Short mmCIF file of C-alpha atoms in Angstrom, two decimals:
data_model
loop_
_atom_site.label_atom_id
_atom_site.label_comp_id
_atom_site.label_asym_id
_atom_site.label_seq_id
_atom_site.Cartn_x
_atom_site.Cartn_y
_atom_site.Cartn_z
CA MET D 1036 -9.27 -17.87 -14.55
CA VAL D 1037 -11.03 -18.92 -11.41
CA ARG D 1038 -15.12 -18.40 -10.80
CA GLU D 1039 -17.15 -19.58 -8.01
CA GLN D 1040 -20.83 -19.74 -7.65
CA VAL D 1041 -22.37 -16.81 -5.90
CA ARG D 1042 -24.08 -18.52 -2.91
CA ILE D 1043 -26.04 -16.09 -0.47
CA ASP D 1044 -25.77 -16.30 3.18
CA THR D 1045 -28.88 -14.84 5.11
CA ARG D 1046 -27.21 -15.11 8.43
CA THR D 1047 -23.87 -13.28 8.77
CA LEU D 1048 -22.56 -10.51 6.34
CA GLN D 1049 -19.51 -12.21 4.79
CA TRP D 1050 -17.57 -11.33 1.32
CA LYS D 1051 -16.16 -13.69 -1.14
CA CYS D 1052 -14.04 -13.45 -4.30
CA VAL D 1053 -16.15 -14.81 -7.14
CA GLU D 1054 -14.07 -14.62 -10.17
CA SER D 1055 -10.25 -13.86 -10.44
CA ARG D 1056 -7.91 -13.62 -13.62
CA THR D 1057 -4.59 -12.47 -14.80
CA ASP D 1058 -4.87 -11.06 -18.30
CA SER D 1059 -1.11 -10.11 -18.34
CA LYS D 1060 1.44 -9.30 -16.14
CA ARG D 1061 0.04 -5.91 -15.88
CA LEU D 1062 -3.48 -6.58 -15.87
CA SER D 1063 -5.31 -8.61 -13.03
CA TYR D 1064 -8.85 -8.65 -12.39
CA GLY D 1065 -11.09 -9.48 -9.21
CA ARG D 1066 -14.80 -9.55 -8.85
CA PHE D 1067 -15.90 -9.72 -5.19
CA ILE D 1068 -19.61 -9.62 -3.30
CA LEU D 1069 -20.59 -8.59 0.18
CA SER D 1070 -23.77 -10.11 1.63
CA PRO D 1071 -26.48 -9.66 2.77
CA LEU D 1072 -26.62 -6.22 3.19
CA LEU D 1073 -29.92 -4.14 4.38
CA LYS D 1074 -31.39 -1.94 1.16
CA GLY D 1075 -29.12 1.04 0.93
CA GLN D 1076 -26.01 -0.05 2.71
CA ALA D 1077 -24.61 -1.40 -0.64
CA ASP D 1078 -24.28 2.01 -2.11
CA THR D 1079 -22.79 3.35 1.01
CA ILE D 1080 -20.10 0.81 1.12
CA GLY D 1081 -19.72 0.64 -2.96
CA ILE D 1082 -18.89 4.25 -3.30
CA ALA D 1083 -16.39 4.44 -0.19
CA MET D 1084 -14.60 1.37 -1.13
CA ARG D 1085 -14.31 2.86 -4.68
CA ARG D 1086 -12.89 6.04 -3.35
CA ALA D 1087 -10.33 4.17 -1.03
CA LEU D 1088 -9.22 2.15 -3.65
CA LEU D 1089 -8.26 4.55 -6.46
CA GLY D 1090 -7.00 7.38 -4.04
CA GLU D 1091 -5.82 5.52 -0.71
CA ILE D 1092 -3.48 2.84 -2.15
CA GLU D 1093 0.05 3.70 -2.35
CA GLY D 1094 2.02 2.63 -5.50
CA THR D 1095 5.56 3.05 -6.70
CA CYS D 1096 6.85 4.97 -9.72
CA ILE D 1097 9.85 6.60 -11.49
CA THR D 1098 9.59 10.03 -10.84
CA ARG D 1099 12.68 11.61 -12.22
CA ALA D 1100 15.44 10.85 -15.03
CA LYS D 1101 18.97 11.90 -15.56
CA SER D 1102 21.51 11.61 -18.41
CA ALA D 1103 24.65 13.40 -19.80
CA LYS D 1104 23.32 12.95 -22.85
CA ILE D 1105 20.03 14.64 -22.50
CA SER D 1106 20.26 18.27 -23.46
CA HIS D 1107 16.63 18.81 -23.63
CA GLU D 1108 13.41 17.16 -22.81
CA TYR D 1109 12.42 17.47 -26.77
CA SER D 1110 15.66 16.58 -28.15
CA THR D 1111 17.18 13.43 -29.78
CA ILE D 1112 19.97 11.26 -29.17
CA GLY D 1113 21.99 10.10 -31.92
CA GLY D 1114 21.95 6.27 -32.24
CA ILE D 1115 18.65 6.18 -30.32
CA GLN D 1116 15.26 5.48 -32.15
CA GLU D 1117 13.12 7.32 -29.66
CA SER D 1118 13.56 10.78 -28.70
CA VAL D 1119 13.93 11.71 -25.11
CA HIS D 1120 10.28 12.36 -24.61
CA GLU D 1121 9.21 9.23 -25.77
CA ILE D 1122 12.14 7.62 -23.50
CA LEU D 1123 10.49 9.44 -20.56
CA MET D 1124 6.96 8.35 -21.72
CA ASN D 1125 8.27 4.75 -21.79
CA LEU D 1126 9.93 5.17 -17.88
CA LYS D 1127 6.48 6.37 -16.87
CA GLU D 1128 4.72 3.06 -17.88
CA ILE D 1129 6.94 0.84 -15.93
CA VAL D 1130 5.19 -1.36 -13.29
CA LEU D 1131 6.84 -1.41 -9.94
CA ARG D 1132 6.17 -2.92 -6.65
CA SER D 1133 8.31 -2.27 -3.23
CA ASN D 1134 7.77 -1.47 0.18
CA LEU D 1135 9.82 1.82 -0.03
CA TYR D 1136 9.37 4.47 2.11
CA GLY D 1137 9.88 7.92 0.19
CA THR D 1138 12.58 7.88 -2.68
CA CYS D 1139 15.50 6.11 -3.92
CA GLU D 1140 17.94 5.56 -6.94
CA ALA D 1141 18.11 3.38 -9.70
CA ALA D 1142 20.38 3.41 -12.96
CA ILE D 1143 20.15 1.78 -16.52
CA CYS D 1144 23.46 1.28 -18.35
CA ALA D 1145 23.31 -0.42 -21.84
CA ARG D 1146 25.27 -0.41 -24.89
CA GLY D 1147 23.92 -0.73 -28.14
CA PRO D 1148 22.83 -1.87 -30.74
CA GLY D 1149 19.82 -3.57 -29.09
CA TYR D 1150 17.10 -2.84 -26.80
CA ILE D 1151 16.71 -1.48 -23.56
CA THR D 1152 13.94 -2.96 -21.58
CA ALA D 1153 12.72 -2.85 -17.81
CA LYS D 1154 15.17 -5.46 -17.15
CA ASP D 1155 17.93 -3.45 -17.68
CA ILE D 1156 17.10 -1.20 -14.63
CA ILE D 1157 19.27 -1.67 -11.63
CA ALA D 1158 17.11 -1.09 -8.57
CA PRO D 1159 17.48 -1.68 -4.84
CA PRO D 1160 16.62 -5.37 -3.96
CA TYR D 1161 13.22 -3.78 -2.22
CA VAL D 1162 11.82 -2.86 -5.50
CA GLU D 1163 10.53 -5.46 -7.75
CA ILE D 1164 9.94 -4.79 -11.52
CA ILE D 1165 6.46 -6.23 -12.42
CA ASP D 1166 6.99 -6.82 -16.45
CA ASN D 1167 10.69 -7.18 -17.53
CA THR D 1168 9.84 -6.91 -21.24
CA GLN D 1169 8.60 -3.17 -21.12
CA GLN D 1170 10.39 -1.29 -23.67
CA ILE D 1171 12.39 1.65 -23.18
CA ALA D 1172 14.85 2.61 -25.96
CA SER D 1173 16.05 1.00 -29.12
CA LEU D 1174 19.72 1.63 -29.40
CA THR D 1175 20.55 1.40 -33.57
CA GLU D 1176 24.40 2.17 -32.83
CA PRO D 1177 27.16 0.79 -30.77
CA ILE D 1178 26.69 3.44 -28.26
CA GLU D 1179 26.37 3.40 -24.21
CA LEU D 1180 23.68 5.17 -22.54
CA CYS D 1181 23.59 5.46 -18.99
CA ILE D 1182 20.07 6.88 -17.15
CA ARG D 1183 19.90 7.68 -13.35
CA LEU D 1184 16.44 7.35 -12.16
CA GLN D 1185 14.55 8.40 -8.81
CA ILE D 1186 12.06 6.09 -7.63
CA GLU D 1187 9.26 7.31 -5.31
CA ARG D 1188 6.42 5.46 -3.46
CA ASN D 1189 3.10 7.59 -2.96
CA ARG D 1190 -0.41 7.72 -3.76
CA GLY D 1191 -2.59 9.61 -6.07
CA TYR D 1192 -1.07 11.61 -9.02
CA LEU D 1193 2.14 13.59 -9.58
CA ILE D 1194 2.00 16.07 -12.23
CA LYS D 1195 5.62 17.43 -13.50
CA THR D 1196 6.00 21.19 -13.96
CA SER D 1197 7.75 22.93 -16.67
CA ASN D 1198 10.38 24.55 -14.47
CA SER D 1199 10.88 21.60 -12.41
CA ALA D 1200 14.06 20.18 -14.06
CA GLN D 1201 17.19 20.04 -11.62
CA ASP D 1202 20.84 19.55 -12.76
CA GLY D 1203 20.04 18.12 -15.89
CA SER D 1204 17.30 15.82 -14.47
CA TYR D 1205 13.96 15.59 -15.87
CA PRO D 1206 10.64 14.56 -13.98
CA ILE D 1207 8.36 12.19 -14.93
CA ASP D 1208 4.40 12.24 -14.39
CA ALA D 1209 3.69 9.45 -12.00
CA ILE D 1210 0.27 7.64 -11.39
CA PHE D 1211 0.89 6.06 -8.08
CA MET D 1212 -2.23 4.13 -8.17
CA PRO D 1213 -1.83 0.44 -8.58
CA VAL D 1214 -5.60 0.29 -8.98
CA ARG D 1215 -6.64 1.24 -12.67
CA ASN D 1216 -10.31 0.93 -12.28
CA VAL D 1217 -13.13 -0.14 -10.05
CA ASN D 1218 -16.89 -0.43 -10.71
CA HIS D 1219 -19.65 -1.41 -8.22
CA SER D 1220 -23.17 -2.99 -8.83
CA ILE D 1221 -26.01 -4.04 -6.65
CA HIS D 1222 -28.32 -6.73 -6.78
CA SER D 1223 -31.38 -6.46 -4.55
CA TYR D 1224 -33.77 -9.51 -3.37
CA GLY D 1225 -36.48 -10.24 -1.35
CA THR D 1226 -39.68 -8.37 -0.77
CA GLY D 1227 -40.84 -5.83 1.99
CA ASN D 1228 -39.42 -5.24 5.07
CA GLU D 1229 -37.26 -8.69 4.06
CA LYS D 1230 -35.29 -6.84 1.16
CA HIS D 1231 -31.76 -7.06 1.12
CA GLU D 1232 -28.65 -6.16 -1.13
CA ILE D 1233 -25.85 -7.98 -2.43
CA LEU D 1234 -22.94 -5.50 -3.22
CA PHE D 1235 -20.60 -6.69 -6.52
CA LEU D 1236 -17.27 -5.15 -6.55
CA GLU D 1237 -14.95 -5.32 -9.72
CA ILE D 1238 -11.31 -4.27 -9.39
CA TRP D 1239 -8.46 -4.08 -12.17
CA THR D 1240 -4.90 -3.61 -10.95
CA ASN D 1241 -1.87 -3.16 -12.80
CA GLY D 1242 -0.07 -5.96 -11.59
CA SER D 1243 1.64 -4.47 -8.73
CA LEU D 1244 -0.87 -5.76 -6.24
CA THR D 1245 -3.63 -8.35 -6.77
CA PRO D 1246 -7.11 -7.04 -6.47
CA LYS D 1247 -7.50 -9.05 -3.39
CA GLU D 1248 -4.50 -7.31 -1.92
CA ALA D 1249 -5.85 -4.11 -3.09
CA LEU D 1250 -9.31 -4.54 -1.39
CA GLN D 1251 -7.55 -5.48 1.77
CA GLU D 1252 -5.35 -2.49 1.90
CA ALA D 1253 -7.95 -0.33 1.10
CA SER D 1254 -10.48 -1.44 3.91
CA ARG D 1255 -7.40 -1.24 6.04
CA ASN D 1256 -7.09 2.36 5.27
CA LEU D 1257 -10.93 3.31 5.48
CA ILE D 1258 -10.59 1.95 8.95
CA ASP D 1259 -7.79 4.12 10.07
CA LEU D 1260 -9.56 7.12 8.68
CA PHE D 1261 -12.94 6.28 10.94
CA ILE D 1262 -11.46 4.98 13.79
CA PRO D 1263 -10.79 8.60 15.24
CA PHE D 1264 -14.60 8.80 15.36
CA LEU D 1265 -14.75 6.11 17.64
CA GLN D 1266 -12.70 7.95 20.34
CA THR D 1267 -14.23 10.11 22.84
CA GLU D 1268 -12.15 13.84 23.00
CA GLU D 1269 -11.14 13.25 26.56
CA GLU D 1270 -10.14 9.54 26.32
CA ASN D 1271 -8.37 9.83 23.00
CA LEU D 1272 -7.19 6.43 22.31
CA LEU D 1273 -9.03 4.74 25.29
CA PHE D 1274 -11.79 1.98 24.46
CA GLU D 1275 -13.55 0.43 27.60
CA ASP D 1276 -14.77 -2.63 26.31
CA ASN D 1277 -11.43 -4.14 25.16
CA GLN D 1278 -9.88 -7.17 26.82
CA TYR D 1279 -6.44 -6.58 25.75
CA MET D 1280 -5.48 -3.74 27.92
CA LEU D 1281 -2.07 -2.10 28.77
CA ALA D 1282 -1.06 0.50 31.40
CA LEU D 1283 1.39 2.63 29.72
CA HIS D 1284 4.50 4.44 31.14
CA PRO D 1285 3.63 7.91 32.08
CA SER D 1286 6.45 9.28 30.07
CA ILE D 1287 4.62 8.30 26.85
CA LEU D 1288 1.19 9.44 27.61
CA PRO D 1289 0.01 12.53 26.74
CA ASP D 1290 -0.32 15.20 29.98
CA LYS D 1291 -4.35 15.17 29.47
CA LEU D 1292 -4.14 11.27 29.83
CA VAL D 1293 -2.12 10.95 32.85
CA LYS D 1294 -5.10 11.78 34.85
CA ILE D 1295 -6.95 9.17 33.48
CA ARG D 1296 -4.00 6.55 34.07
CA LYS D 1297 -4.06 7.66 37.85
CA ASN D 1298 -7.58 6.48 37.93
CA LYS D 1299 -6.59 2.88 36.64
CA LYS D 1300 -7.80 3.08 33.16
CA LYS D 1301 -5.96 1.54 30.94
CA ILE D 1302 -5.26 1.62 27.28
CA PRO D 1303 -6.19 -1.22 24.93
CA LEU D 1304 -3.30 -2.94 22.95
CA LYS D 1305 -5.53 -2.65 19.70
CA SER D 1306 -5.67 1.02 20.00
CA ILE D 1307 -1.95 1.48 20.18
CA PHE D 1308 -0.91 1.79 16.31
CA ILE D 1309 2.80 1.13 15.66
CA ASP D 1310 3.32 4.56 13.99
CA GLN D 1311 3.23 6.02 17.58
CA LEU D 1312 6.39 3.59 18.69
CA ASP D 1313 9.00 6.02 16.97
CA LEU D 1314 10.47 2.96 14.75
CA PRO D 1315 12.68 4.19 11.91
CA PRO D 1316 10.49 4.93 8.76
CA ARG D 1317 11.70 1.38 6.72
CA VAL D 1318 11.05 -0.60 9.93
CA TYR D 1319 7.60 0.66 10.15
CA ASN D 1320 6.67 0.34 6.27
CA CYS D 1321 7.97 -3.18 6.49
CA LEU D 1322 5.58 -4.07 9.37
CA LYS D 1323 2.81 -2.62 7.60
CA ARG D 1324 3.17 -4.19 4.60
CA SER D 1325 3.11 -7.47 6.59
CA ASN D 1326 -0.49 -6.40 8.19
CA ILE D 1327 0.91 -5.32 11.37
CA SER D 1328 -0.84 -2.07 12.38
CA THR D 1329 -1.42 -2.17 15.77
CA LEU D 1330 0.64 -3.22 19.25
CA LEU D 1331 -1.42 -6.17 19.60
CA ASP D 1332 -0.87 -7.36 16.07
CA LEU D 1333 2.90 -6.89 16.90
CA LEU D 1334 2.61 -8.78 20.20
CA ASN D 1335 1.03 -11.71 17.90
CA ASN D 1336 4.46 -12.47 16.53
CA SER D 1337 7.48 -14.02 17.83
CA GLN D 1338 11.23 -12.84 16.94
CA GLU D 1339 11.33 -15.67 14.55
CA ASP D 1340 8.17 -14.35 12.68
CA LEU D 1341 9.57 -10.93 12.03
CA MET D 1342 12.63 -12.20 10.95
CA LYS D 1343 10.69 -13.74 7.90
CA ILE D 1344 9.29 -10.37 6.89
CA GLU D 1345 11.06 -9.18 3.56
CA HIS D 1346 13.91 -6.71 4.39
CA PHE D 1347 14.15 -7.25 7.80
CA CYS D 1348 17.41 -7.93 9.62
CA ILE D 1349 18.67 -8.94 13.17
CA GLU D 1350 19.05 -5.15 14.13
CA ASP D 1351 15.59 -4.34 13.35
CA VAL D 1352 14.32 -6.76 15.45
CA LYS D 1353 16.39 -5.73 18.50
CA GLN D 1354 15.09 -2.07 17.94
CA ILE D 1355 11.43 -3.42 18.44
CA LEU D 1356 12.57 -5.30 21.25
CA ASP D 1357 14.26 -2.03 22.77
CA THR D 1358 11.03 -0.22 22.09
CA LEU D 1359 8.52 -2.67 23.67
CA GLU D 1360 11.07 -2.99 26.81
CA LYS D 1361 11.50 0.73 27.17
CA HIS D 1362 7.79 1.83 26.99
CA PHE D 1363 5.72 -1.31 27.88
CA GLY D 1364 7.89 -3.56 29.75
CA LEU D 1365 7.25 -6.42 27.06
CA ASP D 1366 9.18 -8.71 25.04
CA LEU D 1367 8.62 -11.15 22.04
CA PRO D 1368 9.15 -14.95 22.36
CA LYS D 1369 11.69 -16.17 20.32
CA LYS D 1370 9.93 -19.03 18.40
#
């Protein structure tokens, strides 16, 4: 457990982690402060951050299971202590971390007698099992059990329907939210017109993200949601006060921006997001997980930096270089 004394800086707005601990592989806790805030601002930020932490962060879950031995969701299998329903509920509790885009497949193949745990899941390399000790089933006889799994990355809830079984596979309720709970509280200090507030945020996660990672991802998601309000209807993605500007090729501009380009207005690099670059979903997802959200972020990296990104290969880097050259006439240094 890490604790830091809370110190108030009345000059600049800043945040700090004042407590951090890992209670188990599936439970992490963090306590953060943001100060100094004017009266009423702490509540505004606290409510927005709580909703973003609980609803805007993606997580990874097992959403479907299929086995030739399963005849019905509420049936039992000879030689297995748990019912099929109990096995599905155990699969629901498995905590995963990934930079998956959409869905992928995994499998379990084990022979009894013995216990089947999360370590028996054969998953793609970009899917990480947080707690290998999570129990799935107990085999009491020398039988073989094979289960095919569907893993999905999403946000919020996924509630199965009674008629959603397909080809003998069974859906599993999914809670994609890696943040389990959030509390915010406010401490006021000062008097009269000099009254200020400190916002305290408490965050509990399931171990797939640290509370600090969750806080930063929720903040980025909130910023992405509010950015459109900073744009005028006519100029769309144009900001005049940014020093990093780029004149785009007409072929990638909307028709209504061609006229603006002819008037020598330029588009700032920080307002061009990587989802506008027509990159493959997997490449886009890897960049987002590395906190690369805009063209400016991308240009701050070298080819060597990109190769260090998890699950990145030389073909991915070449595709990014081709996109930068084709649309912007830009290149990335090798080192």
